[in-house]
Amino acid sequence: IGSLSREAQRTSVSIQFSMSPDGMPEQDSLRMIGYDGGSEAAAGQAFEAARRAILRCALQGDGYNLPAEKYGRWRDTIIDFRPQGGPSIR
């Protein structure tokens, strides 16, 4: 996050993506569906940082450890990344 502009560090982004049954995000599905608190350029920077975080965290654990029987609930995910911390999942 340190490489982001100050404006991007104050920008919230919402990211939607799909996951495979093994809990891996489908890279081509990651997209920003909204942003707040900054310009479009700042939102783009914040999105790229959040995108890298989603993928990096998934790769560290061979996918997210999610209950297979609830795949229908977590297959399509939205995460809100906020400057005050603590991303929320919808």
PDB file of N, CA and C in Angstrom:
ATOM      1  N   ILE A   1       0.827  -1.196   0.000  1.00  0.00           N
ATOM      2  CA  ILE A   1       0.000   0.000   0.000  1.00  0.00           C
ATOM      3  C   ILE A   1       0.868   1.254   0.000  1.00  0.00           C
ATOM      4  N   GLY A   2       2.111   1.144   0.470  1.00  0.00           N
ATOM      5  CA  GLY A   2       2.995   2.292   0.549  1.00  0.00           C
ATOM      6  C   GLY A   2       3.311   2.924  -0.792  1.00  0.00           C
ATOM      7  N   SER A   3       3.179   2.182  -1.868  1.00  0.00           N
ATOM      8  CA  SER A   3       3.489   2.725  -3.193  1.00  0.00           C
ATOM      9  C   SER A   3       2.311   3.483  -3.801  1.00  0.00           C
ATOM     10  N   LEU A   4       1.179   3.490  -3.143  1.00  0.00           N
ATOM     11  CA  LEU A   4       0.006   4.191  -3.655  1.00  0.00           C
ATOM     12  C   LEU A   4       0.117   5.691  -3.383  1.00  0.00           C
ATOM     13  N   SER A   5      -0.503   6.488  -4.241  1.00  0.00           N
ATOM     14  CA  SER A   5      -0.572   7.925  -4.000  1.00  0.00           C
ATOM     15  C   SER A   5      -1.400   8.169  -2.734  1.00  0.00           C
ATOM     16  N   ARG A   6      -1.250   9.342  -2.176  1.00  0.00           N
ATOM     17  CA  ARG A   6      -2.035   9.672  -0.973  1.00  0.00           C
ATOM     18  C   ARG A   6      -3.528   9.624  -1.265  1.00  0.00           C
ATOM     19  N   GLU A   7      -3.902  10.070  -2.455  1.00  0.00           N
ATOM     20  CA  GLU A   7      -5.319  10.035  -2.829  1.00  0.00           C
ATOM     21  C   GLU A   7      -5.815   8.594  -2.912  1.00  0.00           C
ATOM     22  N   ALA A   8      -5.028   7.708  -3.506  1.00  0.00           N
ATOM     23  CA  ALA A   8      -5.427   6.300  -3.627  1.00  0.00           C
ATOM     24  C   ALA A   8      -5.532   5.643  -2.252  1.00  0.00           C
ATOM     25  N   GLN A   9      -4.692   6.063  -1.319  1.00  0.00           N
ATOM     26  CA  GLN A   9      -4.744   5.507   0.034  1.00  0.00           C
ATOM     27  C   GLN A   9      -6.013   5.920   0.769  1.00  0.00           C
ATOM     28  N   ARG A  10      -6.699   6.946   0.274  1.00  0.00           N
ATOM     29  CA  ARG A  10      -7.957   7.415   0.880  1.00  0.00           C
ATOM     30  C   ARG A  10      -9.184   6.965   0.085  1.00  0.00           C
ATOM     31  N   THR A  11      -8.987   6.096  -0.897  1.00  0.00           N
ATOM     32  CA  THR A  11     -10.068   5.687  -1.783  1.00  0.00           C
ATOM     33  C   THR A  11     -10.549   4.279  -1.445  1.00  0.00           C
ATOM     34  N   SER A  12     -11.847   4.114  -1.296  1.00  0.00           N
ATOM     35  CA  SER A  12     -12.460   2.794  -1.089  1.00  0.00           C
ATOM     36  C   SER A  12     -12.790   2.198  -2.449  1.00  0.00           C
ATOM     37  N   VAL A  13     -12.568   0.894  -2.600  1.00  0.00           N
ATOM     38  CA  VAL A  13     -12.936   0.210  -3.838  1.00  0.00           C
ATOM     39  C   VAL A  13     -13.705  -1.061  -3.513  1.00  0.00           C
ATOM     40  N   SER A  14     -14.665  -1.383  -4.361  1.00  0.00           N
ATOM     41  CA  SER A  14     -15.414  -2.636  -4.263  1.00  0.00           C
ATOM     42  C   SER A  14     -15.012  -3.501  -5.443  1.00  0.00           C
ATOM     43  N   ILE A  15     -14.625  -4.735  -5.140  1.00  0.00           N
ATOM     44  CA  ILE A  15     -14.138  -5.650  -6.160  1.00  0.00           C
ATOM     45  C   ILE A  15     -14.997  -6.903  -6.164  1.00  0.00           C
ATOM     46  N   GLN A  16     -15.431  -7.281  -7.352  1.00  0.00           N
ATOM     47  CA  GLN A  16     -16.225  -8.491  -7.525  1.00  0.00           C
ATOM     48  C   GLN A  16     -15.390  -9.511  -8.292  1.00  0.00           C
ATOM     49  N   PHE A  17     -15.504 -10.776  -7.900  1.00  0.00           N
ATOM     50  CA  PHE A  17     -14.792 -11.830  -8.609  1.00  0.00           C
ATOM     51  C   PHE A  17     -15.450 -13.173  -8.335  1.00  0.00           C
ATOM     52  N   SER A  18     -15.121 -14.135  -9.169  1.00  0.00           N
ATOM     53  CA  SER A  18     -15.613 -15.503  -9.019  1.00  0.00           C
ATOM     54  C   SER A  18     -14.465 -16.383  -8.553  1.00  0.00           C
ATOM     55  N   MET A  19     -14.828 -17.472  -7.885  1.00  0.00           N
ATOM     56  CA  MET A  19     -13.823 -18.429  -7.418  1.00  0.00           C
ATOM     57  C   MET A  19     -14.162 -19.822  -7.920  1.00  0.00           C
ATOM     58  N   SER A  20     -13.126 -20.598  -8.111  1.00  0.00           N
ATOM     59  CA  SER A  20     -13.297 -21.998  -8.493  1.00  0.00           C
ATOM     60  C   SER A  20     -13.619 -22.802  -7.233  1.00  0.00           C
ATOM     61  N   PRO A  21     -14.094 -24.030  -7.373  1.00  0.00           N
ATOM     62  CA  PRO A  21     -14.451 -24.836  -6.207  1.00  0.00           C
ATOM     63  C   PRO A  21     -13.299 -25.069  -5.223  1.00  0.00           C
ATOM     64  N   ASP A  22     -12.047 -24.941  -5.689  1.00  0.00           N
ATOM     65  CA  ASP A  22     -10.912 -25.131  -4.775  1.00  0.00           C
ATOM     66  C   ASP A  22     -10.545 -23.843  -4.026  1.00  0.00           C
ATOM     67  N   GLY A  23     -11.366 -22.792  -4.154  1.00  0.00           N
ATOM     68  CA  GLY A  23     -11.154 -21.554  -3.425  1.00  0.00           C
ATOM     69  C   GLY A  23     -10.176 -20.595  -4.064  1.00  0.00           C
ATOM     70  N   MET A  24      -9.835 -20.824  -5.327  1.00  0.00           N
ATOM     71  CA  MET A  24      -8.924 -19.922  -6.039  1.00  0.00           C
ATOM     72  C   MET A  24      -9.726 -18.878  -6.810  1.00  0.00           C
ATOM     73  N   PRO A  25      -9.354 -17.605  -6.669  1.00  0.00           N
ATOM     74  CA  PRO A  25     -10.014 -16.573  -7.470  1.00  0.00           C
ATOM     75  C   PRO A  25      -9.720 -16.784  -8.955  1.00  0.00           C
ATOM     76  N   GLU A  26     -10.711 -16.585  -9.786  1.00  0.00           N
ATOM     77  CA  GLU A  26     -10.517 -16.652 -11.230  1.00  0.00           C
ATOM     78  C   GLU A  26      -9.999 -15.290 -11.666  1.00  0.00           C
ATOM     79  N   GLN A  27      -8.714 -15.237 -12.024  1.00  0.00           N
ATOM     80  CA  GLN A  27      -8.033 -13.971 -12.280  1.00  0.00           C
ATOM     81  C   GLN A  27      -8.749 -13.072 -13.271  1.00  0.00           C
ATOM     82  N   ASP A  28      -9.292 -13.642 -14.318  1.00  0.00           N
ATOM     83  CA  ASP A  28      -9.955 -12.839 -15.350  1.00  0.00           C
ATOM     84  C   ASP A  28     -11.280 -12.242 -14.883  1.00  0.00           C
ATOM     85  N   SER A  29     -11.794 -12.711 -13.746  1.00  0.00           N
ATOM     86  CA  SER A  29     -13.091 -12.229 -13.284  1.00  0.00           C
ATOM     87  C   SER A  29     -12.981 -11.027 -12.344  1.00  0.00           C
ATOM     88  N   LEU A  30     -11.789 -10.722 -11.851  1.00  0.00           N
ATOM     89  CA  LEU A  30     -11.629  -9.606 -10.914  1.00  0.00           C
ATOM     90  C   LEU A  30     -11.918  -8.280 -11.604  1.00  0.00           C
ATOM     91  N   ARG A  31     -12.874  -7.522 -11.030  1.00  0.00           N
ATOM     92  CA  ARG A  31     -13.194  -6.224 -11.618  1.00  0.00           C
ATOM     93  C   ARG A  31     -13.695  -5.281 -10.530  1.00  0.00           C
ATOM     94  N   MET A  32     -13.392  -4.013 -10.720  1.00  0.00           N
ATOM     95  CA  MET A  32     -13.857  -2.993  -9.792  1.00  0.00           C
ATOM     96  C   MET A  32     -15.301  -2.667 -10.154  1.00  0.00           C
ATOM     97  N   ILE A  33     -16.187  -2.725  -9.165  1.00  0.00           N
ATOM     98  CA  ILE A  33     -17.597  -2.421  -9.431  1.00  0.00           C
ATOM     99  C   ILE A  33     -18.015  -1.094  -8.814  1.00  0.00           C
ATOM    100  N   GLY A  34     -17.115  -0.456  -8.083  1.00  0.00           N
ATOM    101  CA  GLY A  34     -17.428   0.845  -7.513  1.00  0.00           C
ATOM    102  C   GLY A  34     -16.258   1.392  -6.725  1.00  0.00           C
ATOM    103  N   TYR A  35     -16.271   2.710  -6.520  1.00  0.00           N
ATOM    104  CA  TYR A  35     -15.239   3.331  -5.698  1.00  0.00           C
ATOM    105  C   TYR A  35     -15.795   4.601  -5.077  1.00  0.00           C
ATOM    106  N   ASP A  36     -15.111   5.067  -4.012  1.00  0.00           N
ATOM    107  CA  ASP A  36     -15.563   6.255  -3.313  1.00  0.00           C
ATOM    108  C   ASP A  36     -14.360   6.934  -2.671  1.00  0.00           C
ATOM    109  N   GLY A  37     -14.338   8.263  -2.701  1.00  0.00           N
ATOM    110  CA  GLY A  37     -13.328   9.011  -1.976  1.00  0.00           C
ATOM    111  C   GLY A  37     -12.136   9.464  -2.784  1.00  0.00           C
ATOM    112  N   GLY A  38     -12.134   9.255  -4.067  1.00  0.00           N
ATOM    113  CA  GLY A  38     -10.999   9.683  -4.867  1.00  0.00           C
ATOM    114  C   GLY A  38     -11.363   9.751  -6.337  1.00  0.00           C
ATOM    115  N   SER A  39     -10.381  10.119  -7.127  1.00  0.00           N
ATOM    116  CA  SER A  39     -10.578  10.212  -8.573  1.00  0.00           C
ATOM    117  C   SER A  39     -10.577   8.823  -9.201  1.00  0.00           C
ATOM    118  N   GLU A  40     -10.902   8.773 -10.467  1.00  0.00           N
ATOM    119  CA  GLU A  40     -10.876   7.502 -11.188  1.00  0.00           C
ATOM    120  C   GLU A  40      -9.459   6.928 -11.222  1.00  0.00           C
ATOM    121  N   ALA A  41      -8.453   7.800 -11.372  1.00  0.00           N
ATOM    122  CA  ALA A  41      -7.058   7.339 -11.386  1.00  0.00           C
ATOM    123  C   ALA A  41      -6.663   6.750 -10.031  1.00  0.00           C
ATOM    124  N   ALA A  42      -7.074   7.402  -8.949  1.00  0.00           N
ATOM    125  CA  ALA A  42      -6.777   6.897  -7.610  1.00  0.00           C
ATOM    126  C   ALA A  42      -7.484   5.562  -7.376  1.00  0.00           C
ATOM    127  N   ALA A  43      -8.719   5.458  -7.844  1.00  0.00           N
ATOM    128  CA  ALA A  43      -9.460   4.205  -7.712  1.00  0.00           C
ATOM    129  C   ALA A  43      -8.768   3.090  -8.484  1.00  0.00           C
ATOM    130  N   GLY A  44      -8.220   3.409  -9.648  1.00  0.00           N
ATOM    131  CA  GLY A  44      -7.485   2.410 -10.425  1.00  0.00           C
ATOM    132  C   GLY A  44      -6.271   1.904  -9.680  1.00  0.00           C
ATOM    133  N   GLN A  45      -5.551   2.802  -9.021  1.00  0.00           N
ATOM    134  CA  GLN A  45      -4.393   2.389  -8.229  1.00  0.00           C
ATOM    135  C   GLN A  45      -4.820   1.512  -7.054  1.00  0.00           C
ATOM    136  N   ALA A  46      -5.870   1.935  -6.347  1.00  0.00           N
ATOM    137  CA  ALA A  46      -6.368   1.170  -5.206  1.00  0.00           C
ATOM    138  C   ALA A  46      -6.864  -0.208  -5.658  1.00  0.00           C
ATOM    139  N   PHE A  47      -7.541  -0.258  -6.810  1.00  0.00           N
ATOM    140  CA  PHE A  47      -8.010  -1.539  -7.343  1.00  0.00           C
ATOM    141  C   PHE A  47      -6.843  -2.480  -7.617  1.00  0.00           C
ATOM    142  N   GLU A  48      -5.797  -1.989  -8.245  1.00  0.00           N
ATOM    143  CA  GLU A  48      -4.644  -2.852  -8.556  1.00  0.00           C
ATOM    144  C   GLU A  48      -4.001  -3.396  -7.288  1.00  0.00           C
ATOM    145  N   ALA A  49      -3.894  -2.568  -6.246  1.00  0.00           N
ATOM    146  CA  ALA A  49      -3.329  -3.036  -4.976  1.00  0.00           C
ATOM    147  C   ALA A  49      -4.230  -4.101  -4.348  1.00  0.00           C
ATOM    148  N   ALA A  50      -5.533  -3.876  -4.375  1.00  0.00           N
ATOM    149  CA  ALA A  50      -6.479  -4.841  -3.809  1.00  0.00           C
ATOM    150  C   ALA A  50      -6.484  -6.137  -4.619  1.00  0.00           C
ATOM    151  N   ARG A  51      -6.415  -6.016  -5.925  1.00  0.00           N
ATOM    152  CA  ARG A  51      -6.372  -7.192  -6.810  1.00  0.00           C
ATOM    153  C   ARG A  51      -5.155  -8.054  -6.485  1.00  0.00           C
ATOM    154  N   ARG A  52      -3.995  -7.410  -6.346  1.00  0.00           N
ATOM    155  CA  ARG A  52      -2.778  -8.153  -5.996  1.00  0.00           C
ATOM    156  C   ARG A  52      -2.920  -8.836  -4.639  1.00  0.00           C
ATOM    157  N   ALA A  53      -3.540  -8.154  -3.680  1.00  0.00           N
ATOM    158  CA  ALA A  53      -3.722  -8.733  -2.348  1.00  0.00           C
ATOM    159  C   ALA A  53      -4.628  -9.960  -2.393  1.00  0.00           C
ATOM    160  N   ILE A  54      -5.709  -9.890  -3.141  1.00  0.00           N
ATOM    161  CA  ILE A  54      -6.623 -11.036  -3.256  1.00  0.00           C
ATOM    162  C   ILE A  54      -5.892 -12.241  -3.826  1.00  0.00           C
ATOM    163  N   LEU A  55      -5.154 -12.025  -4.896  1.00  0.00           N
ATOM    164  CA  LEU A  55      -4.448 -13.128  -5.551  1.00  0.00           C
ATOM    165  C   LEU A  55      -3.299 -13.655  -4.694  1.00  0.00           C
ATOM    166  N   ARG A  56      -2.532 -12.754  -4.085  1.00  0.00           N
ATOM    167  CA  ARG A  56      -1.399 -13.167  -3.262  1.00  0.00           C
ATOM    168  C   ARG A  56      -1.860 -13.996  -2.064  1.00  0.00           C
ATOM    169  N   CYS A  57      -2.905 -13.558  -1.394  1.00  0.00           N
ATOM    170  CA  CYS A  57      -3.421 -14.303  -0.242  1.00  0.00           C
ATOM    171  C   CYS A  57      -3.919 -15.685  -0.651  1.00  0.00           C
ATOM    172  N   ALA A  58      -4.563 -15.774  -1.786  1.00  0.00           N
ATOM    173  CA  ALA A  58      -5.066 -17.064  -2.267  1.00  0.00           C
ATOM    174  C   ALA A  58      -3.907 -18.007  -2.587  1.00  0.00           C
ATOM    175  N   LEU A  59      -2.855 -17.487  -3.204  1.00  0.00           N
ATOM    176  CA  LEU A  59      -1.716 -18.322  -3.589  1.00  0.00           C
ATOM    177  C   LEU A  59      -0.925 -18.805  -2.382  1.00  0.00           C
ATOM    178  N   GLN A  60      -0.906 -18.038  -1.301  1.00  0.00           N
ATOM    179  CA  GLN A  60      -0.170 -18.444  -0.101  1.00  0.00           C
ATOM    180  C   GLN A  60      -0.765 -19.687   0.531  1.00  0.00           C
ATOM    181  N   GLY A  61      -2.053 -19.875   0.383  1.00  0.00           N
ATOM    182  CA  GLY A  61      -2.704 -21.014   1.014  1.00  0.00           C
ATOM    183  C   GLY A  61      -3.289 -22.007   0.041  1.00  0.00           C
ATOM    184  N   ASP A  62      -2.840 -22.017  -1.206  1.00  0.00           N
ATOM    185  CA  ASP A  62      -3.418 -22.891  -2.232  1.00  0.00           C
ATOM    186  C   ASP A  62      -4.927 -22.706  -2.340  1.00  0.00           C
ATOM    187  N   GLY A  63      -5.357 -21.457  -2.316  1.00  0.00           N
ATOM    188  CA  GLY A  63      -6.773 -21.126  -2.387  1.00  0.00           C
ATOM    189  C   GLY A  63      -7.293 -20.780  -1.004  1.00  0.00           C
ATOM    190  N   TYR A  64      -8.425 -20.119  -0.961  1.00  0.00           N
ATOM    191  CA  TYR A  64      -9.045 -19.790   0.316  1.00  0.00           C
ATOM    192  C   TYR A  64      -9.709 -21.043   0.880  1.00  0.00           C
ATOM    193  N   ASN A  65      -9.557 -21.244   2.173  1.00  0.00           N
ATOM    194  CA  ASN A  65     -10.114 -22.410   2.845  1.00  0.00           C
ATOM    195  C   ASN A  65     -11.583 -22.130   3.179  1.00  0.00           C
ATOM    196  N   LEU A  66     -12.464 -22.477   2.252  1.00  0.00           N
ATOM    197  CA  LEU A  66     -13.889 -22.210   2.385  1.00  0.00           C
ATOM    198  C   LEU A  66     -14.660 -23.523   2.326  1.00  0.00           C
ATOM    199  N   PRO A  67     -15.804 -23.599   2.992  1.00  0.00           N
ATOM    200  CA  PRO A  67     -16.569 -24.849   3.022  1.00  0.00           C
ATOM    201  C   PRO A  67     -17.131 -25.222   1.645  1.00  0.00           C
ATOM    202  N   ALA A  68     -16.737 -26.366   1.158  1.00  0.00           N
ATOM    203  CA  ALA A  68     -17.157 -26.821  -0.174  1.00  0.00           C
ATOM    204  C   ALA A  68     -18.679 -26.911  -0.299  1.00  0.00           C
ATOM    205  N   GLU A  69     -19.351 -27.292   0.777  1.00  0.00           N
ATOM    206  CA  GLU A  69     -20.805 -27.448   0.711  1.00  0.00           C
ATOM    207  C   GLU A  69     -21.528 -26.108   0.548  1.00  0.00           C
ATOM    208  N   LYS A  70     -20.827 -25.004   0.736  1.00  0.00           N
ATOM    209  CA  LYS A  70     -21.435 -23.680   0.571  1.00  0.00           C
ATOM    210  C   LYS A  70     -20.891 -22.957  -0.656  1.00  0.00           C
ATOM    211  N   TYR A  71     -20.356 -23.704  -1.601  1.00  0.00           N
ATOM    212  CA  TYR A  71     -19.770 -23.103  -2.809  1.00  0.00           C
ATOM    213  C   TYR A  71     -20.741 -22.153  -3.510  1.00  0.00           C
ATOM    214  N   GLY A  72     -22.002 -22.483  -3.539  1.00  0.00           N
ATOM    215  CA  GLY A  72     -22.996 -21.618  -4.172  1.00  0.00           C
ATOM    216  C   GLY A  72     -23.079 -20.240  -3.542  1.00  0.00           C
ATOM    217  N   ARG A  73     -22.693 -20.123  -2.273  1.00  0.00           N
ATOM    218  CA  ARG A  73     -22.734 -18.825  -1.576  1.00  0.00           C
ATOM    219  C   ARG A  73     -21.477 -18.010  -1.793  1.00  0.00           C
ATOM    220  N   TRP A  74     -20.316 -18.646  -1.907  1.00  0.00           N
ATOM    221  CA  TRP A  74     -19.069 -17.889  -2.025  1.00  0.00           C
ATOM    222  C   TRP A  74     -18.452 -17.921  -3.420  1.00  0.00           C
ATOM    223  N   ARG A  75     -19.068 -18.595  -4.353  1.00  0.00           N
ATOM    224  CA  ARG A  75     -18.549 -18.660  -5.733  1.00  0.00           C
ATOM    225  C   ARG A  75     -18.374 -17.253  -6.314  1.00  0.00           C
ATOM    226  N   ASP A  76     -19.361 -16.388  -6.138  1.00  0.00           N
ATOM    227  CA  ASP A  76     -19.274 -15.001  -6.591  1.00  0.00           C
ATOM    228  C   ASP A  76     -19.182 -14.115  -5.356  1.00  0.00           C
ATOM    229  N   THR A  77     -18.090 -13.362  -5.269  1.00  0.00           N
ATOM    230  CA  THR A  77     -17.762 -12.619  -4.054  1.00  0.00           C
ATOM    231  C   THR A  77     -17.545 -11.139  -4.362  1.00  0.00           C
ATOM    232  N   ILE A  78     -17.911 -10.297  -3.414  1.00  0.00           N
ATOM    233  CA  ILE A  78     -17.603  -8.869  -3.480  1.00  0.00           C
ATOM    234  C   ILE A  78     -16.873  -8.513  -2.190  1.00  0.00           C
ATOM    235  N   ILE A  79     -15.734  -7.842  -2.338  1.00  0.00           N
ATOM    236  CA  ILE A  79     -14.976  -7.359  -1.179  1.00  0.00           C
ATOM    237  C   ILE A  79     -14.844  -5.853  -1.291  1.00  0.00           C
ATOM    238  N   ASP A  80     -15.150  -5.171  -0.194  1.00  0.00           N
ATOM    239  CA  ASP A  80     -14.968  -3.725  -0.112  1.00  0.00           C
ATOM    240  C   ASP A  80     -13.660  -3.454   0.627  1.00  0.00           C
ATOM    241  N   PHE A  81     -12.717  -2.815  -0.031  1.00  0.00           N
ATOM    242  CA  PHE A  81     -11.456  -2.410   0.585  1.00  0.00           C
ATOM    243  C   PHE A  81     -11.595  -0.942   0.964  1.00  0.00           C
ATOM    244  N   ARG A  82     -11.453  -0.660   2.274  1.00  0.00           N
ATOM    245  CA  ARG A  82     -11.639   0.694   2.776  1.00  0.00           C
ATOM    246  C   ARG A  82     -10.341   1.231   3.363  1.00  0.00           C
ATOM    247  N   PRO A  83     -10.088   2.522   3.237  1.00  0.00           N
ATOM    248  CA  PRO A  83      -8.853   3.099   3.767  1.00  0.00           C
ATOM    249  C   PRO A  83      -8.689   2.935   5.269  1.00  0.00           C
ATOM    250  N   GLN A  84      -9.783   2.891   5.998  1.00  0.00           N
ATOM    251  CA  GLN A  84      -9.678   2.740   7.442  1.00  0.00           C
ATOM    252  C   GLN A  84      -9.345   1.312   7.847  1.00  0.00           C
ATOM    253  N   GLY A  85      -9.206   0.424   6.864  1.00  0.00           N
ATOM    254  CA  GLY A  85      -8.787  -0.955   7.137  1.00  0.00           C
ATOM    255  C   GLY A  85      -9.951  -1.900   7.269  1.00  0.00           C
ATOM    256  N   GLY A  86      -9.608  -3.163   7.437  1.00  0.00           N
ATOM    257  CA  GLY A  86     -10.608  -4.189   7.626  1.00  0.00           C
ATOM    258  C   GLY A  86     -11.549  -4.343   6.457  1.00  0.00           C
ATOM    259  N   PRO A  87     -11.093  -4.971   5.363  1.00  0.00           N
ATOM    260  CA  PRO A  87     -11.992  -5.161   4.222  1.00  0.00           C
ATOM    261  C   PRO A  87     -13.247  -5.926   4.665  1.00  0.00           C
ATOM    262  N   SER A  88     -14.355  -5.636   4.027  1.00  0.00           N
ATOM    263  CA  SER A  88     -15.578  -6.373   4.335  1.00  0.00           C
ATOM    264  C   SER A  88     -15.992  -7.174   3.118  1.00  0.00           C
ATOM    265  N   ILE A  89     -16.559  -8.334   3.396  1.00  0.00           N
ATOM    266  CA  ILE A  89     -16.977  -9.248   2.337  1.00  0.00           C
ATOM    267  C   ILE A  89     -18.492  -9.248   2.269  1.00  0.00           C
ATOM    268  N   ARG A  90     -19.001  -9.166   1.020  1.00  0.00           N
ATOM    269  CA  ARG A  90     -20.456  -9.226   0.823  1.00  0.00           C
ATOM    270  C   ARG A  90     -20.793 -10.490   0.074  1.00  0.00           C
TER     271      ARG A  90
END
